[in-house]
Coordinates of C-alpha atoms in Angstrom, one line a residue:
Chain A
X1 CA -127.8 -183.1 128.9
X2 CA -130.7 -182.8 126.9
X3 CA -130.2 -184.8 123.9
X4 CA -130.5 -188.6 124.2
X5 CA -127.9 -190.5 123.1
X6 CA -129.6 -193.5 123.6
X7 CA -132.5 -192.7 121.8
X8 CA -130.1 -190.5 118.6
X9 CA -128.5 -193.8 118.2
X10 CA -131.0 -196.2 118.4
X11 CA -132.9 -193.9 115.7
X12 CA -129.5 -194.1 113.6
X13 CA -129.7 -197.7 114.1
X14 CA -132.7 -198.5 112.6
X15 CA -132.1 -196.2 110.1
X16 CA -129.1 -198.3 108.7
X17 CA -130.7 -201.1 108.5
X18 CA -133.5 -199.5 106.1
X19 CA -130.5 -197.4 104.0
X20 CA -130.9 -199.0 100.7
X21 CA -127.8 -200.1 99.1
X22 CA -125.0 -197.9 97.6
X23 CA -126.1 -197.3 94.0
X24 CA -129.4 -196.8 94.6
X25 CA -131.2 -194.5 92.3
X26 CA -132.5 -192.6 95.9
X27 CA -129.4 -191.2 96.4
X28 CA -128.7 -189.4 92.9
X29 CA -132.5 -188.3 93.8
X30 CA -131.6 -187.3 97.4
X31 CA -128.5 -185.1 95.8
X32 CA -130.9 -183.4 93.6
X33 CA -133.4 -182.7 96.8
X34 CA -130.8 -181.7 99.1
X35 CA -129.7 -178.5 96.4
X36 CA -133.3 -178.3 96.0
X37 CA -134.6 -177.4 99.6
X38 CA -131.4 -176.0 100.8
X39 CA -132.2 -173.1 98.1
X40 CA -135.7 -173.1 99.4
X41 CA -134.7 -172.3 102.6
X42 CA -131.9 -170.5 102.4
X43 CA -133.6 -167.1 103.2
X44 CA -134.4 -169.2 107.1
X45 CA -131.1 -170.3 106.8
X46 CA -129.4 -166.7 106.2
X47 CA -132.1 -165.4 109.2
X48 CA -130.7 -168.5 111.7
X49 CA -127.0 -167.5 110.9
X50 CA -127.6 -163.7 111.2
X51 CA -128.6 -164.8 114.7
X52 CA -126.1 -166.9 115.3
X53 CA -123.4 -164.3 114.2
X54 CA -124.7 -161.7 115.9
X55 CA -124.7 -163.5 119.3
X56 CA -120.9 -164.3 118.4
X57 CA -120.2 -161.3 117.8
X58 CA -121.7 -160.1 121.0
X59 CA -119.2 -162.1 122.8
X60 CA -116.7 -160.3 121.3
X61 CA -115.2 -162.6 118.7
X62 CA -113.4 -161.3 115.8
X63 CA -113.9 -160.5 112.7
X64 CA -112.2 -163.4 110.8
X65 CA -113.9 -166.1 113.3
X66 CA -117.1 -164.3 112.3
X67 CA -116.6 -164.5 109.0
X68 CA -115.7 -168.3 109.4
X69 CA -119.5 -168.5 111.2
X70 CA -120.6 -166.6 108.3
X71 CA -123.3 -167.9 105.3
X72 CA -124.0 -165.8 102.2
X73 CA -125.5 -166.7 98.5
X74 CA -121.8 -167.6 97.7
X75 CA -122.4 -170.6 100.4
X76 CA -125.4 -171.4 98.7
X77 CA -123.5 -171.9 95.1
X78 CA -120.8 -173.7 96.6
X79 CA -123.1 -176.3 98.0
X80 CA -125.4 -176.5 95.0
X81 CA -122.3 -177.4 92.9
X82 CA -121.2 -180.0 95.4
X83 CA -124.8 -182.1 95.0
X84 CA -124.4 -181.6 91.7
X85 CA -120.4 -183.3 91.8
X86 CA -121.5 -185.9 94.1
X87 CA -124.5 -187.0 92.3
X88 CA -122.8 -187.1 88.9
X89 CA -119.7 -188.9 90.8
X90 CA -121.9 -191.5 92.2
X91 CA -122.6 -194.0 89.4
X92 CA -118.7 -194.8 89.1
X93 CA -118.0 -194.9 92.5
X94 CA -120.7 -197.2 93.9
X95 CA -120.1 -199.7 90.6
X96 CA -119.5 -203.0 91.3
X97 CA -115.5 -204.3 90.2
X98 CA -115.5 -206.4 87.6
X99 CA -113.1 -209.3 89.8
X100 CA -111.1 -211.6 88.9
X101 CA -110.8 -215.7 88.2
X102 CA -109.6 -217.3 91.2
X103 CA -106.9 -220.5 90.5
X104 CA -109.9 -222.7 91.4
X105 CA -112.4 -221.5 89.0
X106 CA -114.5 -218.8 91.5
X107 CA -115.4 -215.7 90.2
X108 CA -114.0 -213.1 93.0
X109 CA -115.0 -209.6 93.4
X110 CA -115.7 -206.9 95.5
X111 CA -119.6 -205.0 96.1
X112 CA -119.4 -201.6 97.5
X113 CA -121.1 -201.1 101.4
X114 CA -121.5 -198.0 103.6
X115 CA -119.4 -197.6 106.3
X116 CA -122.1 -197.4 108.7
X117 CA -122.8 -194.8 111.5
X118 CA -120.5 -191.7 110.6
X119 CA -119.9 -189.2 113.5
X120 CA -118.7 -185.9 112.5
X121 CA -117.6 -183.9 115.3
X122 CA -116.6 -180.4 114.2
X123 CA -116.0 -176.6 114.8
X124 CA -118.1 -173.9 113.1
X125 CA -118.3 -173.4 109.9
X126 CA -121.9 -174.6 108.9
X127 CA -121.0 -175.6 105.7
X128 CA -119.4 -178.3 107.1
X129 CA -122.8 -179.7 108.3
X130 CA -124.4 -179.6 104.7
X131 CA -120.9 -181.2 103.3
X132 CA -121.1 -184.1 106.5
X133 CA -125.6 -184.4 105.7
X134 CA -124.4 -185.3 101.6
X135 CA -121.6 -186.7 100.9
X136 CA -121.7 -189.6 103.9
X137 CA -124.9 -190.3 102.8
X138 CA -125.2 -190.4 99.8
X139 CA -122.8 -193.7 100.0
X140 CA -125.2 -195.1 102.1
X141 CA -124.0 -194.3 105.1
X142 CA -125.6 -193.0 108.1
X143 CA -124.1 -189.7 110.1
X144 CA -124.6 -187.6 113.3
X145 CA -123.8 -184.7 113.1
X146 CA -122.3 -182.5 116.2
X147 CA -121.4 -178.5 114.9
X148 CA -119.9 -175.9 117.3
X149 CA -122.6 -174.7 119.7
X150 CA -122.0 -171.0 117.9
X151 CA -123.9 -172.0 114.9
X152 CA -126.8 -174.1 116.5
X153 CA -129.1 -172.1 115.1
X154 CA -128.0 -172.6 111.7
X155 CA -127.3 -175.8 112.2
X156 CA -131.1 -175.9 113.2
X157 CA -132.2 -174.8 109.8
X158 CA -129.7 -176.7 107.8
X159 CA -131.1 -179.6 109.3
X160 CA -134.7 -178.8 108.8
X161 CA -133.6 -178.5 104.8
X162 CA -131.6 -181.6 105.4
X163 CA -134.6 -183.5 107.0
X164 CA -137.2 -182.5 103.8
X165 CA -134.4 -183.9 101.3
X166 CA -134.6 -187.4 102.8
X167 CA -138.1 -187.8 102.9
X168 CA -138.0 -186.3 99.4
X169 CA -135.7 -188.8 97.8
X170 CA -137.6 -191.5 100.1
X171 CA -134.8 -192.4 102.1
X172 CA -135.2 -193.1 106.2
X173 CA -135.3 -190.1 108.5
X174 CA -132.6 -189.9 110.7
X175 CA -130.6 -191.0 108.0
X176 CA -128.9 -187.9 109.3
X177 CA -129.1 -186.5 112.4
X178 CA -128.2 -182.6 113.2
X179 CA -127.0 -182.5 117.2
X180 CA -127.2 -178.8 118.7
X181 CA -127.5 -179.4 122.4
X182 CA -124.2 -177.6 123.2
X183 CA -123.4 -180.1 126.3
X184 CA -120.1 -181.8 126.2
X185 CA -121.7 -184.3 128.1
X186 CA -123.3 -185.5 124.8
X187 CA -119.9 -185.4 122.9
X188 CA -118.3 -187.9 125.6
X189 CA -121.1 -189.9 125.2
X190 CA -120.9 -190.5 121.6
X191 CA -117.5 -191.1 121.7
X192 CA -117.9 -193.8 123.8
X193 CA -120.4 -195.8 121.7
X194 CA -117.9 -197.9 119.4
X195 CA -120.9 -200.2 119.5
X196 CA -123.2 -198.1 117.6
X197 CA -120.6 -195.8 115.8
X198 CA -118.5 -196.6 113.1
X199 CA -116.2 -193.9 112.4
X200 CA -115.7 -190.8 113.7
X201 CA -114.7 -187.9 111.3
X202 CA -113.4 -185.2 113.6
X203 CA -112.9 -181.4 111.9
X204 CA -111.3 -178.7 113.7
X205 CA -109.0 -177.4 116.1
X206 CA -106.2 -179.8 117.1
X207 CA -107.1 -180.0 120.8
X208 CA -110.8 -181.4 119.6
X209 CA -108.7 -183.5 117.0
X210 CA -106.2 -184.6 119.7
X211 CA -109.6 -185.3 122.1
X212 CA -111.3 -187.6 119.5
X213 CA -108.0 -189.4 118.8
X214 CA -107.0 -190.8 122.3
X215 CA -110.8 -190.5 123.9
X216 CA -112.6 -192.8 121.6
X217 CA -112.1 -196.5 120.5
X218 CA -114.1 -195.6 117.3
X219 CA -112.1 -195.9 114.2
X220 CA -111.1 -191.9 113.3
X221 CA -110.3 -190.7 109.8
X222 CA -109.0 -187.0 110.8
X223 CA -106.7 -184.6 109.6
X224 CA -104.3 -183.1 112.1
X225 CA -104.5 -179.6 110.4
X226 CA -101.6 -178.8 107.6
X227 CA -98.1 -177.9 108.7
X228 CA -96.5 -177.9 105.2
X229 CA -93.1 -177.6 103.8
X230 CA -91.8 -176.6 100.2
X231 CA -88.2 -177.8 99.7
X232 CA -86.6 -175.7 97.6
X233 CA -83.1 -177.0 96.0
X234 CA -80.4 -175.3 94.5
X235 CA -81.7 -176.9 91.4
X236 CA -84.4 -174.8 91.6
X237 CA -85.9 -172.3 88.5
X238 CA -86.0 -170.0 92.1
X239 CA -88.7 -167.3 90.1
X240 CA -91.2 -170.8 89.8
X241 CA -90.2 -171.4 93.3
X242 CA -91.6 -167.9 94.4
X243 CA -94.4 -168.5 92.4
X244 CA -95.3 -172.2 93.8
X245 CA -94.9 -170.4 97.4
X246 CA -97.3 -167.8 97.1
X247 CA -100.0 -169.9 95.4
X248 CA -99.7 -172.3 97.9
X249 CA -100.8 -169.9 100.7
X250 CA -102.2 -166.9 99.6
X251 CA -105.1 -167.7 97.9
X252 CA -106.3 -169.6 100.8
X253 CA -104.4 -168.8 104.2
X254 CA -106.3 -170.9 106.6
X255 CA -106.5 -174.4 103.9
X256 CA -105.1 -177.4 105.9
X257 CA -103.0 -177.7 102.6
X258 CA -101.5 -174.5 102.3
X259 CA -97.8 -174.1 102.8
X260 CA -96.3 -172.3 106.1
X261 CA -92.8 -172.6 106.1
X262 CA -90.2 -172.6 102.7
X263 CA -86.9 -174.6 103.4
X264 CA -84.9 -172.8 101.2
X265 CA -80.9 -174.8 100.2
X266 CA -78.3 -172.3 101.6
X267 CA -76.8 -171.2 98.5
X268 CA -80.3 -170.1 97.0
X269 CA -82.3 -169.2 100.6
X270 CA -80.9 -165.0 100.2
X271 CA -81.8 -165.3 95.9
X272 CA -85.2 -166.8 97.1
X273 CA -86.1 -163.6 99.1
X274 CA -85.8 -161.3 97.2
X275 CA -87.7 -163.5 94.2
X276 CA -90.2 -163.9 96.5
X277 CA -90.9 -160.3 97.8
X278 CA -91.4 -159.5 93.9
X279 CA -93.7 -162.2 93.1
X280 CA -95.4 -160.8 96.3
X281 CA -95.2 -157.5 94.9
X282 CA -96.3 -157.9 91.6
X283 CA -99.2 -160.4 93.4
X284 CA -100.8 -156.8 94.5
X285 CA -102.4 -158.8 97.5
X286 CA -101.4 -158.1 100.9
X287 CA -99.3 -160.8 102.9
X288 CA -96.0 -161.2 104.7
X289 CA -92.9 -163.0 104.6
X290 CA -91.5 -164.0 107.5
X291 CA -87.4 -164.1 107.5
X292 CA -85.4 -166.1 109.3
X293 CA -82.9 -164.0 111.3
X294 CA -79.4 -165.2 109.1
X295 CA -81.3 -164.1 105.9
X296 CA -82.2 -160.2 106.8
X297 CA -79.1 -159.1 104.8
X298 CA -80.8 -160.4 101.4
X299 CA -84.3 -158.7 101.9
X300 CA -84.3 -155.8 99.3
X301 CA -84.7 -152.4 101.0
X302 CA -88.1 -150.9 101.9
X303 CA -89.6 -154.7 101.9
X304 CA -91.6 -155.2 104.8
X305 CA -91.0 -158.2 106.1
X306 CA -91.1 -160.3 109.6
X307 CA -88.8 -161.9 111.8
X308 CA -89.4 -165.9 111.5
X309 CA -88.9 -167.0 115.0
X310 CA -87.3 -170.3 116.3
X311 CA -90.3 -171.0 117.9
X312 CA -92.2 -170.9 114.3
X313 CA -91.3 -174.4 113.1
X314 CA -94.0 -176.3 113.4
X315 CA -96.7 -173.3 113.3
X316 CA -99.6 -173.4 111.5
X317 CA -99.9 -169.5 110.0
X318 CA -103.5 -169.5 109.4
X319 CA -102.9 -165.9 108.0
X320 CA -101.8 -164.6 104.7
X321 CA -97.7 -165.5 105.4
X322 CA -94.9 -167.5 104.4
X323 CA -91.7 -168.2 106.5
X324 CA -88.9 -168.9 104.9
X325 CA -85.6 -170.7 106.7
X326 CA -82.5 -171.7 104.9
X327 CA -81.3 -175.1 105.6
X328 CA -78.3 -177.1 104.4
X329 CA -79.8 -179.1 101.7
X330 CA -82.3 -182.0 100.9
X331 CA -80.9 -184.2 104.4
X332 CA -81.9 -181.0 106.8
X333 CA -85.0 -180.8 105.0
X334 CA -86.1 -184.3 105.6
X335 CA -85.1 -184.2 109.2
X336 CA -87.1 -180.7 109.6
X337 CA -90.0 -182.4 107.9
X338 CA -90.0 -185.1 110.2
X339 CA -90.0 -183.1 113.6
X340 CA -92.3 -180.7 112.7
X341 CA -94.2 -181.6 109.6
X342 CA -97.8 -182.9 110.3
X343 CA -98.3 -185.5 107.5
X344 CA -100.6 -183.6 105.5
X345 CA -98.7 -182.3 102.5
X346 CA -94.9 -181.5 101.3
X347 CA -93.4 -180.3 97.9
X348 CA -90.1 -180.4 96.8
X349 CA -88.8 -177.4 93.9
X350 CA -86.2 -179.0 92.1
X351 CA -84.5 -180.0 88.5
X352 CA -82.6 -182.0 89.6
X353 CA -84.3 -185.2 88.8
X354 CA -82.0 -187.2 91.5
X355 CA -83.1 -184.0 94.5
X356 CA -87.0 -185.1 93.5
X357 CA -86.5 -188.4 94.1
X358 CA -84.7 -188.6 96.8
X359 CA -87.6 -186.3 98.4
X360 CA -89.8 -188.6 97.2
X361 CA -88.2 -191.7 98.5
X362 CA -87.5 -190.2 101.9
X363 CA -90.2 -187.9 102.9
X364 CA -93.7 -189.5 104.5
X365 CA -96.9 -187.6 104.3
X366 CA -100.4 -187.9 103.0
X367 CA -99.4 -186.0 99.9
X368 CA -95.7 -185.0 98.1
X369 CA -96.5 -182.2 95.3
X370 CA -93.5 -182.6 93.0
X371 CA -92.6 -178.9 91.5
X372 CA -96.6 -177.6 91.9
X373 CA -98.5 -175.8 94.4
X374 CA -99.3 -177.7 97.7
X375 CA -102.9 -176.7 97.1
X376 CA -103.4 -179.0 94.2
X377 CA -103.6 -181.4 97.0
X378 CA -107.2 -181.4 97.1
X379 CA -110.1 -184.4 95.6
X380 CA -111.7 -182.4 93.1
X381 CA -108.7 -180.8 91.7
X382 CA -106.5 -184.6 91.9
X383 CA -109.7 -185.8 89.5
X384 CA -111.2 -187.5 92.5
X385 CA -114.2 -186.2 93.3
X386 CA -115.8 -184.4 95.9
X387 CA -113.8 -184.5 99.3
X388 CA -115.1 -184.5 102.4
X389 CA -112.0 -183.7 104.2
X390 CA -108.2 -184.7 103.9
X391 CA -107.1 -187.5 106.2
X392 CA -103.7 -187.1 108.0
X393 CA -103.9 -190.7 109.4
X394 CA -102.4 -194.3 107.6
X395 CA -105.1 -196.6 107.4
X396 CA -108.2 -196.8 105.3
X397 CA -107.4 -193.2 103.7
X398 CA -104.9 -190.8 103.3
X399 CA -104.9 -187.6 101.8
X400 CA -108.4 -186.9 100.0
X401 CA -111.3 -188.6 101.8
X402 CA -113.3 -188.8 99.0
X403 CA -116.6 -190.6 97.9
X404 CA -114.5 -194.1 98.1
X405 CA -113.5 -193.4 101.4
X406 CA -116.8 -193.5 102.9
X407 CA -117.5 -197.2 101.2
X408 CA -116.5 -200.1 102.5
X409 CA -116.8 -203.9 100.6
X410 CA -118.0 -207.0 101.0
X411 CA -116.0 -209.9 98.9
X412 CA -118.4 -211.8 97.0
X413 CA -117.3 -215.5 95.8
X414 CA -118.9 -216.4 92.9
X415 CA -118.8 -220.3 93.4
X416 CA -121.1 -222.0 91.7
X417 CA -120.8 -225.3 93.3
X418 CA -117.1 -224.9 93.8
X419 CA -116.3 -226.7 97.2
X420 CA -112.9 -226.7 99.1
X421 CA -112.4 -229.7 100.1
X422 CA -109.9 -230.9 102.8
X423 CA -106.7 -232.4 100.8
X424 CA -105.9 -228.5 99.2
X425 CA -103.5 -226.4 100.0
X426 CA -104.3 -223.1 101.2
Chain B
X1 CA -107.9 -181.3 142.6
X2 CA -108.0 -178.1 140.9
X3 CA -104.6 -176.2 142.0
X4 CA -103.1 -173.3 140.4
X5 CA -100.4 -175.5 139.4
X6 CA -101.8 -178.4 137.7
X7 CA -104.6 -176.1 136.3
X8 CA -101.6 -173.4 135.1
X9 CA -100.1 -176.7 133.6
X10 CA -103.1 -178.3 131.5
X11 CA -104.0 -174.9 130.5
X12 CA -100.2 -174.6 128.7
X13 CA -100.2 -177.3 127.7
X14 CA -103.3 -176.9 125.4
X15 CA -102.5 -173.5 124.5
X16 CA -99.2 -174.8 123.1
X17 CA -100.8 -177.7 121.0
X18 CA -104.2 -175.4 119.8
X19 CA -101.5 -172.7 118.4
X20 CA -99.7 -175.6 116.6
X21 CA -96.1 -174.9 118.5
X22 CA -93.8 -177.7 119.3
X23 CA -92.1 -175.8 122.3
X24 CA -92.3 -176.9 126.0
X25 CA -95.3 -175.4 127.9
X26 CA -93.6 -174.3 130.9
X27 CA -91.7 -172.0 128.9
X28 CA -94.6 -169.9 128.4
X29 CA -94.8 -166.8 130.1
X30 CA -98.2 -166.4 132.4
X31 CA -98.4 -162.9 130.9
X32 CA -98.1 -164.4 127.5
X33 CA -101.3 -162.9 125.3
X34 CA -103.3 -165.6 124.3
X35 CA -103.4 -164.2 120.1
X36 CA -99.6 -162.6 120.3
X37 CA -96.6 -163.4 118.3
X38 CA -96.5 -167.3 120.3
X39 CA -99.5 -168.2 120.8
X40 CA -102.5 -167.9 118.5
X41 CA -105.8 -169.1 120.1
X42 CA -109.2 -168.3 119.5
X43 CA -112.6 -169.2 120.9
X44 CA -113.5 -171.8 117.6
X45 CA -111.1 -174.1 119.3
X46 CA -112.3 -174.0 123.1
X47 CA -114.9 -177.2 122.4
X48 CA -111.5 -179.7 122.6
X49 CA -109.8 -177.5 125.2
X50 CA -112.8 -177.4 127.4
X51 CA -113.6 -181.3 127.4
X52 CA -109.7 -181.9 127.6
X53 CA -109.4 -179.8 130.5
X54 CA -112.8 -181.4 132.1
X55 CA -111.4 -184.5 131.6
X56 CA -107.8 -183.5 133.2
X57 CA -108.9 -181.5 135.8
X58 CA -111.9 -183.6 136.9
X59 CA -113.8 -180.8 137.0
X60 CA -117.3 -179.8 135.0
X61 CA -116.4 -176.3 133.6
X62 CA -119.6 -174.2 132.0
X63 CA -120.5 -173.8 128.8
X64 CA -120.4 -170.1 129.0
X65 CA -117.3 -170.1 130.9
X66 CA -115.4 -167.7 128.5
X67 CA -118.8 -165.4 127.6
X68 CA -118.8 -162.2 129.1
X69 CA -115.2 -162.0 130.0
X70 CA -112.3 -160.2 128.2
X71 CA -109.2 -162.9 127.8
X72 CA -105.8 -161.2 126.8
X73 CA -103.2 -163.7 128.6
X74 CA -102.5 -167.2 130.0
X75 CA -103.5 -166.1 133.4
X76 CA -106.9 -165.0 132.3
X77 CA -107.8 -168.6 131.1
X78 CA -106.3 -170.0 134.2
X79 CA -108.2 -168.1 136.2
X80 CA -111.9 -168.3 134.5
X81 CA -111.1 -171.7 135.2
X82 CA -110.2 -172.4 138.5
X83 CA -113.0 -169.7 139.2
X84 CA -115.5 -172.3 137.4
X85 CA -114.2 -175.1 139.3
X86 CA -114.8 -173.4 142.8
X87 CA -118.5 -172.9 141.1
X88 CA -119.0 -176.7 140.3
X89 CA -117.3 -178.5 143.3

């Protein structure tokens, strides 16, 4: 083990204690530095990943793991526009509430503060490293990052850019802190500092969600990946049904919030099929429908379609397909959810008014889209904000974790001169 | 203790979780191919595998463990690993 933790953390220490509070003008000037030398070096960056890639590459890895590894200009955009969102987002999320009038006369109300020490733990992607370096602190928090040992080298460079943009905006180095040392050693040992971490923010596969989950006694705001269900009822306009499906997957096949599996009513699951290969056909993108065995009779001739296997509930596609599996009706639906849905997000197709709301009522999960695409599960596009990721757990947040998420409070009493005494109620 | 067994086990058994399938591990063929029509794993996801298994098996496993080797089935992992765990005891 190279890296030491000892030292990574005490470095993160100090530099929480010099963070200046959320609000601060530094950070709107940090946003605007961070898009700043990140386009500076993005021709380093570019030359770091086309390393990295090529030695992934030489390992044999395919071609859509590559292109998850990969960086282009497009990157570059994409992250420009997120300091831009953040920065604008940060006045109103950082202000002050306004309170209220306790029965005794205190003024009571509530001042944003950081979190504290972030650790983000997480798989490829190097985009992931810019979104952990901005949106964390920029609340005033203070992160570690850890990214998959196959981008090191971007992460490298990323961090250099990352590094510039504090001192630039005149907040503390180390402020954020890129790990690359591929040890696991050093993973273990982070995880065991609940003492100097305050949150870990796992992204990834669910075995290294799974890991940080049970091996750490740091609080975890995770998402445990997107196995997500549309309910469609016999109520249903079934040519809007078709239309919610494929926009919940296709456009983005490997989202945590796409959908995977359609739970079609009996007496509209055959109908559904074949509205659904022509909204697939008429798509002109290439995908698959997967068919559950007692519906092959209702797929329109020449469609190519797959078998949906029994051991498919519970899947996570990441690929451009949708598995559809009639079911008896809204009861089967909830009970399906509940074995093999992941908490992440569940919609419901419906006009029947009483059908919605029993969904509602009865299905649990981080977000329930009501006749819409699953994908509009998402901060930016819910009017929240920029998202860092979208939490599967119960506590703290759920569903976008978004600029709010990062901030904790203190309670401020306003008392002037208000005392308690001993002879009041509580 | 690093067994064909209890390695064949903890290799299943996060096999199953990282391809998202709620089936029971030992019902997973040894031959089974590691990206098929049941399982779907790729080398992204090996950081939690690798410190679950280290942490399982009590074993240190390499950090090039998989590089340089072709993995098509179950068996293949199994056996990169109980290979590494001869290396490191």
């Amino acid at each position: 083990m190279v890296t030491d933790v000892e030292h990574l953390l005490a470095v993160a220490g100090r530099a929480r204690e010099q963070m200046p509070p959320p609000g601060d003008a530094r950070y709107e000037q940090y946003c605007v530095a961070l898009a700043d030398r990140l386009t500076e070096a993005w021709p380093t960056v570019l030359t770091a990943n086309a390393a990295d890639v090529g030695r992934a590459a030489a390992t044999g890895m395919g071609p859509a793991l590559l292109d998850r590894l990969s960086l282009g200009d497009q990157h570059l955009r994409a992250l420009l526009g997120l300091a831009e969102r953040t920065r604008t987002a940060l006045p109103a999320v950082t202000a002050p509430a306004a309170g209220h009038r306790a029965g005794n006369g205190t003024l009571v109300r509530r001042v944003p503060k950081p979190v504290g020490v972030a650790l983000m733990i997480y798989e490829a992607r190097p985009t992931v490293t810019v979104e952990g370096a901005l949106l964390p602190v920029a609340t005033g928090n203070v992160v570690v990052l850890r990214g998959g040992s196959e981008i090191a080298g971007t992460n490298q460079a990323l961090g250099d850019a990352v590094d510039k943009a504090l001192a630039d905006a005149g907040l503390p180095a180390g402020a954020a802190q890129i790990v690359t040392d591929p040890d696991r050693k050093v993973v273990r040992a982070l995880l065991r500092r609940h003492d100097a971490v305050d949150v870990l923010i796992p992204r990834g596969s669910p075995t290294l969600i799974d890991y940080c989950r049970t091996s750490s006694t740091i609080p975890v705001i995770a998402s445990g990946g997107g196995v997500n269900h549309l309910y469609v009822d016999r109520s249903a306009d079934l040519d809007l049904a078709a239309r919610i499906a494929l926009d919940s997957k296709l456009a983005e096949p490997t989202a945590c919030n796409t959908l995977e599996l359609v739970l079609a009513h009996a007496e509209v699951a055959g109908e559904l099929v074949g509205r659904l290969v022509d909204a697939g056909d008429g798509s002109g993108e290439p995908w698959l429908l997967r068919v559950d065995p007692r519906l092959n009779a209702s797929v329109p001739a020449g469609a190519a379609v797959a078998e949906l296997a029994g051991t498919d509930d519970g899947r996570e596609f990441l690929e451009r397909s949708v598995g559809v599996r009639p079911i008896a009706g809204l009861d089967d639906a909830v009970q399906h959810i509940r074995r093999f849905g992941s908490g992440h997000t569940e919609g419901v197709v419906a006009a029947d008014q009483g059908v919605v709301d029993a969904f509602v009522s009865r299905v649990d999960a981080a977000a329930l889209v009501v006749n819409g695409s699953l994908r509009l599960h998402d901060g930016p596009t819910m009017g929240l904000g920029p998202e860092l990721s979208i939490s599967t757990g119960r506590l703290h947040v759920r569903g976008p974790v978004d600029l709010s998420a990062l901030l904790t409070y203190s309670w401020v009493i306003d008392a002037a001169g208000t005392l308690r005494g001993g002879s009041e109620p509580a | 203790m690093t067994d064909h067994k209890r390695v064949n086990g903890a290799v299943k058994r996060l096999l199953v979780r990282e391809s998202r399938l709620s089936i029971d591990p030992d019902t997973v063929p040894d031959d089974e191919p590691l990206d098929g029509e049941l399982l779907r794993v790729n080398s992204l996801g090996f950081l939690g595998m690798l410190v679950r298994l280290e942490d399982e098996l009590d074993v240190t496993l390499d950090d090039d463990i998989f590089a340089g080797r072709v993995f098509t089935t179950v068996a293949d992992v199994v056996d990169a690993v109980l290979d590494a765990a001869k290396e490191t005891t």
